[in-house]
PDB file of C-alpha atoms in Angstrom:
ATOM      1  CA  UNK A   1     -17.338  11.361 -20.048  1.00 71.00           C
ATOM      2  CA  UNK A   2     -14.324  10.654 -18.170  1.00 90.00           C
ATOM      3  CA  UNK A   3     -12.085   7.362 -18.692  1.00 97.00           C
ATOM      4  CA  UNK A   4     -12.778   4.207 -16.253  1.00 98.00           C
ATOM      5  CA  UNK A   5      -9.658   3.299 -14.596  1.00 98.00           C
ATOM      6  CA  UNK A   6      -8.589  -0.204 -12.369  1.00 98.00           C
ATOM      7  CA  UNK A   7      -5.701  -0.008 -10.551  1.00 98.00           C
ATOM      8  CA  UNK A   8      -4.979  -3.406  -8.652  1.00 98.00           C
ATOM      9  CA  UNK A   9      -3.462  -3.375  -5.580  1.00 97.00           C
ATOM     10  CA  UNK A  10      -4.234   0.476  -5.642  1.00 97.00           C
ATOM     11  CA  UNK A  11      -4.834   1.783  -2.073  1.00 97.00           C
ATOM     12  CA  UNK A  12      -0.896   0.996  -0.743  1.00 94.00           C
ATOM     13  CA  UNK A  13       2.763   2.184  -2.332  1.00 93.00           C
ATOM     14  CA  UNK A  14       2.824   2.345  -5.822  1.00 96.00           C
ATOM     15  CA  UNK A  15      -0.564   1.293  -6.294  1.00 97.00           C
ATOM     16  CA  UNK A  16      -2.067   4.079  -4.129  1.00 97.00           C
ATOM     17  CA  UNK A  17       0.302   6.624  -5.957  1.00 97.00           C
ATOM     18  CA  UNK A  18      -0.813   5.330  -9.563  1.00 98.00           C
ATOM     19  CA  UNK A  19      -4.509   6.038  -8.500  1.00 98.00           C
ATOM     20  CA  UNK A  20      -3.909   9.513  -7.290  1.00 98.00           C
ATOM     21  CA  UNK A  21      -1.853  10.307 -10.718  1.00 98.00           C
ATOM     22  CA  UNK A  22      -4.189   8.726 -12.946  1.00 98.00           C
ATOM     23  CA  UNK A  23      -7.122  10.913 -10.755  1.00 98.00           C
ATOM     24  CA  UNK A  24      -5.458  14.163 -11.094  1.00 97.00           C
ATOM     25  CA  UNK A  25      -5.263  13.290 -14.906  1.00 97.00           C
ATOM     26  CA  UNK A  26      -9.097  13.431 -14.822  1.00 97.00           C
ATOM     27  CA  UNK A  27      -9.604   9.824 -15.038  1.00 98.00           C
ATOM     28  CA  UNK A  28     -12.475   7.877 -12.719  1.00 98.00           C
ATOM     29  CA  UNK A  29     -10.106   5.530 -10.372  1.00 98.00           C
ATOM     30  CA  UNK A  30     -12.027   2.561  -9.131  1.00 98.00           C
ATOM     31  CA  UNK A  31      -8.835   1.232  -6.974  1.00 98.00           C
ATOM     32  CA  UNK A  32      -8.580  -2.538  -6.020  1.00 98.00           C
ATOM     33  CA  UNK A  33      -7.324  -4.420  -2.956  1.00 98.00           C
ATOM     34  CA  UNK A  34      -6.756  -7.471  -1.915  1.00 96.00           C
ATOM     35  CA  UNK A  35      -7.680  -8.085   2.059  1.00 90.00           C
ATOM     36  CA  UNK A  36      -7.306  -4.840   4.392  1.00 91.00           C
ATOM     37  CA  UNK A  37     -10.172  -3.636   4.736  1.00 94.00           C
ATOM     38  CA  UNK A  38      -9.919  -1.020   7.137  1.00 95.00           C
ATOM     39  CA  UNK A  39      -6.415   0.247   5.129  1.00 94.00           C
ATOM     40  CA  UNK A  40      -8.991   0.316   2.059  1.00 97.00           C
ATOM     41  CA  UNK A  41     -11.309   2.500   3.739  1.00 97.00           C
ATOM     42  CA  UNK A  42      -8.740   4.875   5.379  1.00 97.00           C
ATOM     43  CA  UNK A  43      -7.486   5.203   1.288  1.00 97.00           C
ATOM     44  CA  UNK A  44     -11.030   6.365   0.104  1.00 98.00           C
ATOM     45  CA  UNK A  45     -11.518   8.889   2.911  1.00 97.00           C
ATOM     46  CA  UNK A  46      -8.342  10.107   2.348  1.00 97.00           C
ATOM     47  CA  UNK A  47      -8.555  10.645  -1.625  1.00 97.00           C
ATOM     48  CA  UNK A  48     -11.960   9.875  -2.631  1.00 97.00           C
ATOM     49  CA  UNK A  49     -11.049   7.269  -4.838  1.00 98.00           C
ATOM     50  CA  UNK A  50     -13.164   4.451  -4.364  1.00 98.00           C
ATOM     51  CA  UNK A  51     -11.930   0.640  -3.627  1.00 98.00           C
ATOM     52  CA  UNK A  52     -13.005  -2.715  -4.454  1.00 98.00           C
ATOM     53  CA  UNK A  53     -12.129  -5.860  -3.229  1.00 98.00           C
ATOM     54  CA  UNK A  54     -11.303  -9.102  -4.793  1.00 98.00           C
ATOM     55  CA  UNK A  55      -8.540 -11.557  -5.927  1.00 98.00           C
ATOM     56  CA  UNK A  56      -6.875 -10.494  -9.040  1.00 98.00           C
ATOM     57  CA  UNK A  57      -5.631 -14.469  -8.949  1.00 98.00           C
ATOM     58  CA  UNK A  58      -9.212 -15.660  -9.459  1.00 98.00           C
ATOM     59  CA  UNK A  59     -10.558 -15.507 -12.893  1.00 98.00           C
ATOM     60  CA  UNK A  60     -14.393 -15.455 -11.652  1.00 98.00           C
ATOM     61  CA  UNK A  61     -13.612 -12.938  -9.190  1.00 98.00           C
ATOM     62  CA  UNK A  62     -11.857 -10.025 -11.745  1.00 98.00           C
ATOM     63  CA  UNK A  63     -14.989 -10.390 -14.393  1.00 98.00           C
ATOM     64  CA  UNK A  64     -17.219 -10.062 -11.285  1.00 98.00           C
ATOM     65  CA  UNK A  65     -14.985  -7.166 -10.113  1.00 98.00           C
ATOM     66  CA  UNK A  66     -15.005  -5.794 -13.617  1.00 98.00           C
ATOM     67  CA  UNK A  67     -18.843  -5.912 -13.802  1.00 98.00           C
ATOM     68  CA  UNK A  68     -19.085  -4.489 -10.342  1.00 98.00           C
ATOM     69  CA  UNK A  69     -17.065  -1.319 -11.458  1.00 98.00           C
ATOM     70  CA  UNK A  70     -18.637  -0.518 -14.755  1.00 98.00           C
ATOM     71  CA  UNK A  71     -21.989  -0.642 -13.747  1.00 98.00           C
ATOM     72  CA  UNK A  72     -21.231   1.954 -10.864  1.00 98.00           C
ATOM     73  CA  UNK A  73     -18.630   3.808 -12.868  1.00 98.00           C
ATOM     74  CA  UNK A  74     -18.945   3.126 -16.552  1.00 98.00           C
ATOM     75  CA  UNK A  75     -17.020   0.976 -19.173  1.00 98.00           C
ATOM     76  CA  UNK A  76     -13.868   0.019 -18.186  1.00 98.00           C
ATOM     77  CA  UNK A  77     -11.242   2.056 -20.237  1.00 98.00           C
ATOM     78  CA  UNK A  78      -7.935   1.721 -18.557  1.00 98.00           C
ATOM     79  CA  UNK A  79      -6.288  -1.117 -16.398  1.00 98.00           C
ATOM     80  CA  UNK A  80      -2.820  -0.805 -14.518  1.00 98.00           C
ATOM     81  CA  UNK A  81      -1.931  -4.378 -13.244  1.00 98.00           C
ATOM     82  CA  UNK A  82      -0.147  -3.297 -10.417  1.00 97.00           C
ATOM     83  CA  UNK A  83      -1.519  -5.922  -7.626  1.00 97.00           C
ATOM     84  CA  UNK A  84       1.829  -8.248  -6.662  1.00 93.00           C
ATOM     85  CA  UNK A  85       3.378 -10.326  -3.756  1.00 89.00           C
ATOM     86  CA  UNK A  86       6.331 -11.997  -2.660  1.00 85.00           C
ATOM     87  CA  UNK A  87       7.158 -15.569  -1.249  1.00 93.00           C
ATOM     88  CA  UNK A  88      10.740 -15.125  -1.259  1.00 89.00           C
ATOM     89  CA  UNK A  89      13.324 -17.970  -0.666  1.00 90.00           C
ATOM     90  CA  UNK A  90      16.507 -20.228  -2.518  1.00 95.00           C
ATOM     91  CA  UNK A  91      14.631 -22.845  -4.463  1.00 94.00           C
ATOM     92  CA  UNK A  92      15.290 -25.733  -2.084  1.00 96.00           C
ATOM     93  CA  UNK A  93      13.563 -23.882   0.411  1.00 96.00           C
ATOM     94  CA  UNK A  94      10.475 -22.862  -1.522  1.00 94.00           C
ATOM     95  CA  UNK A  95       7.512 -25.001  -1.444  1.00 97.00           C
ATOM     96  CA  UNK A  96       5.297 -25.824  -4.426  1.00 97.00           C
ATOM     97  CA  UNK A  97       2.742 -23.109  -2.924  1.00 97.00           C
ATOM     98  CA  UNK A  98       5.049 -20.543  -2.440  1.00 96.00           C
ATOM     99  CA  UNK A  99       5.658 -21.190  -6.275  1.00 95.00           C
ATOM    100  CA  UNK A 100       1.831 -20.948  -7.253  1.00 97.00           C
ATOM    101  CA  UNK A 101       1.049 -18.327  -5.204  1.00 97.00           C
ATOM    102  CA  UNK A 102       3.430 -16.298  -6.703  1.00 97.00           C
ATOM    103  CA  UNK A 103       2.452 -17.150 -10.163  1.00 97.00           C
ATOM    104  CA  UNK A 104      -1.106 -17.181  -9.398  1.00 98.00           C
ATOM    105  CA  UNK A 105      -1.207 -13.344  -8.428  1.00 97.00           C
ATOM    106  CA  UNK A 106       1.546 -11.792 -10.036  1.00 97.00           C
ATOM    107  CA  UNK A 107       1.176 -12.905 -13.447  1.00 98.00           C
ATOM    108  CA  UNK A 108      -2.127 -14.613 -13.448  1.00 98.00           C
ATOM    109  CA  UNK A 109      -3.543 -12.052 -12.672  1.00 98.00           C
ATOM    110  CA  UNK A 110      -2.685  -9.929 -15.330  1.00 98.00           C
ATOM    111  CA  UNK A 111      -4.557 -12.309 -17.810  1.00 98.00           C
ATOM    112  CA  UNK A 112      -7.314 -12.338 -15.390  1.00 98.00           C
ATOM    113  CA  UNK A 113      -8.002  -8.324 -15.457  1.00 98.00           C
ATOM    114  CA  UNK A 114      -6.854  -8.523 -19.648  1.00 98.00           C
ATOM    115  CA  UNK A 115      -9.343 -11.348 -20.092  1.00 98.00           C
ATOM    116  CA  UNK A 116     -12.052  -9.328 -18.684  1.00 98.00           C
ATOM    117  CA  UNK A 117     -11.449  -5.967 -19.757  1.00 98.00           C
ATOM    118  CA  UNK A 118     -10.546  -6.801 -23.393  1.00 98.00           C
ATOM    119  CA  UNK A 119     -13.205  -6.944 -24.994  1.00 98.00           C
ATOM    120  CA  UNK A 120     -15.132  -4.183 -24.171  1.00 98.00           C
ATOM    121  CA  UNK A 121     -11.943  -2.309 -25.530  1.00 98.00           C
ATOM    122  CA  UNK A 122     -11.685  -4.028 -28.486  1.00 98.00           C
ATOM    123  CA  UNK A 123     -15.324  -2.666 -29.419  1.00 98.00           C
ATOM    124  CA  UNK A 124     -15.227   0.309 -28.282  1.00 98.00           C
ATOM    125  CA  UNK A 125     -11.703   1.008 -30.269  1.00 98.00           C
ATOM    126  CA  UNK A 126      -9.954   2.617 -27.211  1.00 98.00           C
ATOM    127  CA  UNK A 127      -7.907   0.876 -23.964  1.00 98.00           C
ATOM    128  CA  UNK A 128      -4.754   1.486 -22.018  1.00 98.00           C
ATOM    129  CA  UNK A 129      -3.532  -1.622 -20.458  1.00 98.00           C
ATOM    130  CA  UNK A 130      -0.329  -1.300 -18.241  1.00 98.00           C
ATOM    131  CA  UNK A 131       1.166  -4.121 -16.417  1.00 98.00           C
ATOM    132  CA  UNK A 132       3.811  -3.740 -13.298  1.00 97.00           C
ATOM    133  CA  UNK A 133       6.963  -5.809 -13.864  1.00 94.00           C
ATOM    134  CA  UNK A 134      10.524  -5.391 -12.245  1.00 91.00           C
ATOM    135  CA  UNK A 135      13.718  -4.794 -12.876  1.00 86.00           C
ATOM    136  CA  UNK A 136      13.830  -8.210 -10.888  1.00 80.00           C
ATOM    137  CA  UNK A 137      12.321  -9.891 -13.915  1.00 78.00           C
ATOM    138  CA  UNK A 138      14.654  -8.464 -16.639  1.00 85.00           C
ATOM    139  CA  UNK A 139      17.750  -9.439 -14.530  1.00 81.00           C
ATOM    140  CA  UNK A 140      16.796 -12.026 -11.927  1.00 82.00           C
ATOM    141  CA  UNK A 141      17.376 -12.087  -8.290  1.00 84.00           C
ATOM    142  CA  UNK A 142      18.815 -14.680  -5.749  1.00 86.00           C
ATOM    143  CA  UNK A 143      16.178 -15.916  -3.786  1.00 86.00           C
ATOM    144  CA  UNK A 144      13.484 -15.107  -5.806  1.00 90.00           C
ATOM    145  CA  UNK A 145      12.953 -17.538  -8.828  1.00 96.00           C
ATOM    146  CA  UNK A 146       9.099 -17.723  -8.224  1.00 95.00           C
ATOM    147  CA  UNK A 147       8.627 -13.985  -8.161  1.00 93.00           C
ATOM    148  CA  UNK A 148      11.184 -13.212 -11.210  1.00 95.00           C
ATOM    149  CA  UNK A 149       9.318 -15.939 -13.395  1.00 96.00           C
ATOM    150  CA  UNK A 150       6.082 -14.164 -12.719  1.00 96.00           C
ATOM    151  CA  UNK A 151       7.619 -10.439 -13.700  1.00 96.00           C
ATOM    152  CA  UNK A 152       9.647 -11.892 -16.708  1.00 96.00           C
ATOM    153  CA  UNK A 153       6.221 -13.459 -18.174  1.00 96.00           C
ATOM    154  CA  UNK A 154       4.999 -10.173 -17.734  1.00 96.00           C
ATOM    155  CA  UNK A 155       7.112  -8.655 -19.968  1.00 93.00           C
ATOM    156  CA  UNK A 156       6.365 -11.428 -22.475  1.00 95.00           C
ATOM    157  CA  UNK A 157       2.640 -11.548 -22.138  1.00 97.00           C
ATOM    158  CA  UNK A 158       2.675  -7.638 -22.870  1.00 98.00           C
ATOM    159  CA  UNK A 159       4.412  -7.767 -26.151  1.00 98.00           C
ATOM    160  CA  UNK A 160       1.817 -10.604 -27.097  1.00 98.00           C
ATOM    161  CA  UNK A 161      -1.122  -9.035 -26.028  1.00 98.00           C
ATOM    162  CA  UNK A 162      -0.110  -5.300 -27.772  1.00 98.00           C
ATOM    163  CA  UNK A 163      -0.129  -7.313 -31.059  1.00 98.00           C
ATOM    164  CA  UNK A 164      -3.557  -8.485 -30.466  1.00 98.00           C
ATOM    165  CA  UNK A 165      -5.011  -5.000 -29.268  1.00 98.00           C
ATOM    166  CA  UNK A 166      -2.856  -2.742 -32.004  1.00 98.00           C
ATOM    167  CA  UNK A 167      -5.560  -2.773 -34.867  1.00 97.00           C
ATOM    168  CA  UNK A 168      -8.294  -2.207 -31.982  1.00 98.00           C
ATOM    169  CA  UNK A 169      -6.628   1.331 -30.469  1.00 98.00           C
ATOM    170  CA  UNK A 170      -5.599  -0.764 -27.427  1.00 98.00           C
ATOM    171  CA  UNK A 171      -2.688  -0.250 -26.487  1.00 98.00           C
ATOM    172  CA  UNK A 172      -0.688  -3.001 -23.926  1.00 98.00           C
ATOM    173  CA  UNK A 173       2.730  -1.999 -22.337  1.00 98.00           C
ATOM    174  CA  UNK A 174       4.730  -2.756 -18.734  1.00 98.00           C
ATOM    175  CA  UNK A 175       7.100  -0.954 -16.418  1.00 97.00           C
ATOM    176  CA  UNK A 176       9.916  -2.412 -14.721  1.00 96.00           C
ATOM    177  CA  UNK A 177      10.495  -0.559 -11.688  1.00 93.00           C
ATOM    178  CA  UNK A 178      13.647  -1.003  -9.841  1.00 90.00           C
ATOM    179  CA  UNK A 179      13.636  -0.456  -5.973  1.00 91.00           C
ATOM    180  CA  UNK A 180      11.107   2.233  -4.870  1.00 93.00           C
ATOM    181  CA  UNK A 181      11.137   3.341  -1.235  1.00 90.00           C
ATOM    182  CA  UNK A 182       7.126   1.225  -0.294  1.00 85.00           C
ATOM    183  CA  UNK A 183       6.572  -0.732   2.515  1.00 79.00           C
ATOM    184  CA  UNK A 184       8.061  -3.730   0.822  1.00 74.00           C
ATOM    185  CA  UNK A 185      11.451  -2.338   0.016  1.00 79.00           C
ATOM    186  CA  UNK A 186      11.713  -0.501   3.652  1.00 76.00           C
ATOM    187  CA  UNK A 187      11.022  -4.349   5.110  1.00 77.00           C
ATOM    188  CA  UNK A 188      14.727  -5.546   3.515  1.00 80.00           C
ATOM    189  CA  UNK A 189      17.134  -5.327   6.228  1.00 84.00           C
ATOM    190  CA  UNK A 190      19.199  -2.467   6.724  1.00 87.00           C
ATOM    191  CA  UNK A 191      22.443  -3.606   5.284  1.00 88.00           C
ATOM    192  CA  UNK A 192      21.349  -5.244   2.531  1.00 85.00           C
ATOM    193  CA  UNK A 193      18.987  -2.180   1.202  1.00 87.00           C
ATOM    194  CA  UNK A 194      22.674  -0.283   1.491  1.00 89.00           C
ATOM    195  CA  UNK A 195      23.932  -2.721  -0.687  1.00 89.00           C
ATOM    196  CA  UNK A 196      21.472  -2.001  -3.187  1.00 89.00           C
ATOM    197  CA  UNK A 197      21.550   1.408  -3.152  1.00 92.00           C
ATOM    198  CA  UNK A 198      24.850   1.462  -3.663  1.00 94.00           C
ATOM    199  CA  UNK A 199      24.541  -0.236  -6.922  1.00 92.00           C
ATOM    200  CA  UNK A 200      21.942   2.243  -8.301  1.00 95.00           C
ATOM    201  CA  UNK A 201      23.620   4.941 -10.336  1.00 95.00           C
ATOM    202  CA  UNK A 202      21.579   7.643  -8.685  1.00 95.00           C
ATOM    203  CA  UNK A 203      22.602   6.955  -5.503  1.00 94.00           C
ATOM    204  CA  UNK A 204      19.131   6.472  -4.251  1.00 94.00           C
ATOM    205  CA  UNK A 205      15.645   4.351  -4.422  1.00 94.00           C
ATOM    206  CA  UNK A 206      13.084   5.376  -6.501  1.00 93.00           C
ATOM    207  CA  UNK A 207       9.647   6.998  -5.376  1.00 95.00           C
ATOM    208  CA  UNK A 208       5.987   5.689  -6.098  1.00 96.00           C
ATOM    209  CA  UNK A 209       5.219   8.769  -8.070  1.00 97.00           C
ATOM    210  CA  UNK A 210       8.051   8.124 -10.106  1.00 97.00           C
ATOM    211  CA  UNK A 211       6.333   5.380 -11.469  1.00 97.00           C
ATOM    212  CA  UNK A 212       2.778   6.908 -11.553  1.00 98.00           C
ATOM    213  CA  UNK A 213       4.031   9.514 -13.647  1.00 97.00           C
ATOM    214  CA  UNK A 214       5.618   6.904 -16.394  1.00 97.00           C
ATOM    215  CA  UNK A 215       1.873   5.103 -15.792  1.00 98.00           C
ATOM    216  CA  UNK A 216      -0.026   8.030 -16.361  1.00 98.00           C
ATOM    217  CA  UNK A 217       2.347   9.283 -19.903  1.00 97.00           C
ATOM    218  CA  UNK A 218       1.271   5.635 -20.747  1.00 98.00           C
ATOM    219  CA  UNK A 219      -2.790   5.562 -19.927  1.00 98.00           C
ATOM    220  CA  UNK A 220      -2.812   8.864 -21.906  1.00 96.00           C
ATOM    221  CA  UNK A 221      -5.030  10.086 -24.951  1.00 94.00           C
ATOM    222  CA  UNK A 222      -1.262  11.016 -26.420  1.00 95.00           C
ATOM    223  CA  UNK A 223      -0.031   7.461 -25.808  1.00 93.00           C
ATOM    224  CA  UNK A 224      -1.846   5.776 -28.388  1.00 96.00           C
ATOM    225  CA  UNK A 225       2.003   5.450 -30.224  1.00 97.00           C
ATOM    226  CA  UNK A 226       3.306   3.432 -27.689  1.00 98.00           C
ATOM    227  CA  UNK A 227       2.613  -0.219 -27.519  1.00 98.00           C
ATOM    228  CA  UNK A 228       4.210  -3.380 -26.620  1.00 97.00           C
ATOM    229  CA  UNK A 229       7.082  -1.534 -24.516  1.00 96.00           C
ATOM    230  CA  UNK A 230       8.882  -2.123 -21.462  1.00 96.00           C
ATOM    231  CA  UNK A 231       9.692   0.900 -19.883  1.00 96.00           C
ATOM    232  CA  UNK A 232      12.502   0.733 -17.461  1.00 95.00           C
ATOM    233  CA  UNK A 233      12.429   3.145 -14.253  1.00 92.00           C
ATOM    234  CA  UNK A 234      15.450   1.834 -11.900  1.00 88.00           C
ATOM    235  CA  UNK A 235      17.653   4.668 -11.767  1.00 88.00           C
ATOM    236  CA  UNK A 236      20.249   3.364 -14.149  1.00 90.00           C
ATOM    237  CA  UNK A 237      20.380  -0.087 -11.989  1.00 87.00           C
ATOM    238  CA  UNK A 238      19.832  -2.463 -15.241  1.00 86.00           C
ATOM    239  CA  UNK A 239      20.154  -1.000 -18.637  1.00 87.00           C
ATOM    240  CA  UNK A 240      19.935  -3.359 -21.636  1.00 72.00           C
TER     241      UNK A 240
END
């Protein structure tokens, strides 16, 4: 029987690429999304992957969403915590709401989803949790204290949860993408984007499928000896 995966934020951008990569690997995928019903329906029609709507920042909604997926598709073996938002601004212009929104969804969503699936994974002695961090969680970024804090928190969360899951066959890893050619990056002003690309040693933006390929590796049956790791996929922009 095929493994079952949930990919949060799984109908667009990097999330869509991850959903497709896992499907191509023979995994049954449930793609979570937050709000755009029309685009989610178009995604499902185009890919054949069922989309499920809930807010990953809502603890109870995540528990209910996982229960629905398990009732329809089977026990969840894999979770990719990809959902995230930005609310950029320097700290003097950042409201408490902008801070809390990003922490709630980007970091809180990882906790909420892991909390919902971890007991089943531990009982079945197999699981894969992959958390999508960011280069800006590793190096920081001007005007993104909320986003950088949330993504940095993901890397610490990954290392700690990996220690809890290891003896039960549950691996927990993170991927820290650099600047990827998605709608979010496309919204960056052209002159700013040009300066960003100039700092990337390989000389280009990354592609969503390059992140998806890394996720598929960490989720594979053969990935059981990799846990607590952060894989940087950033074209050499940040090395440490």
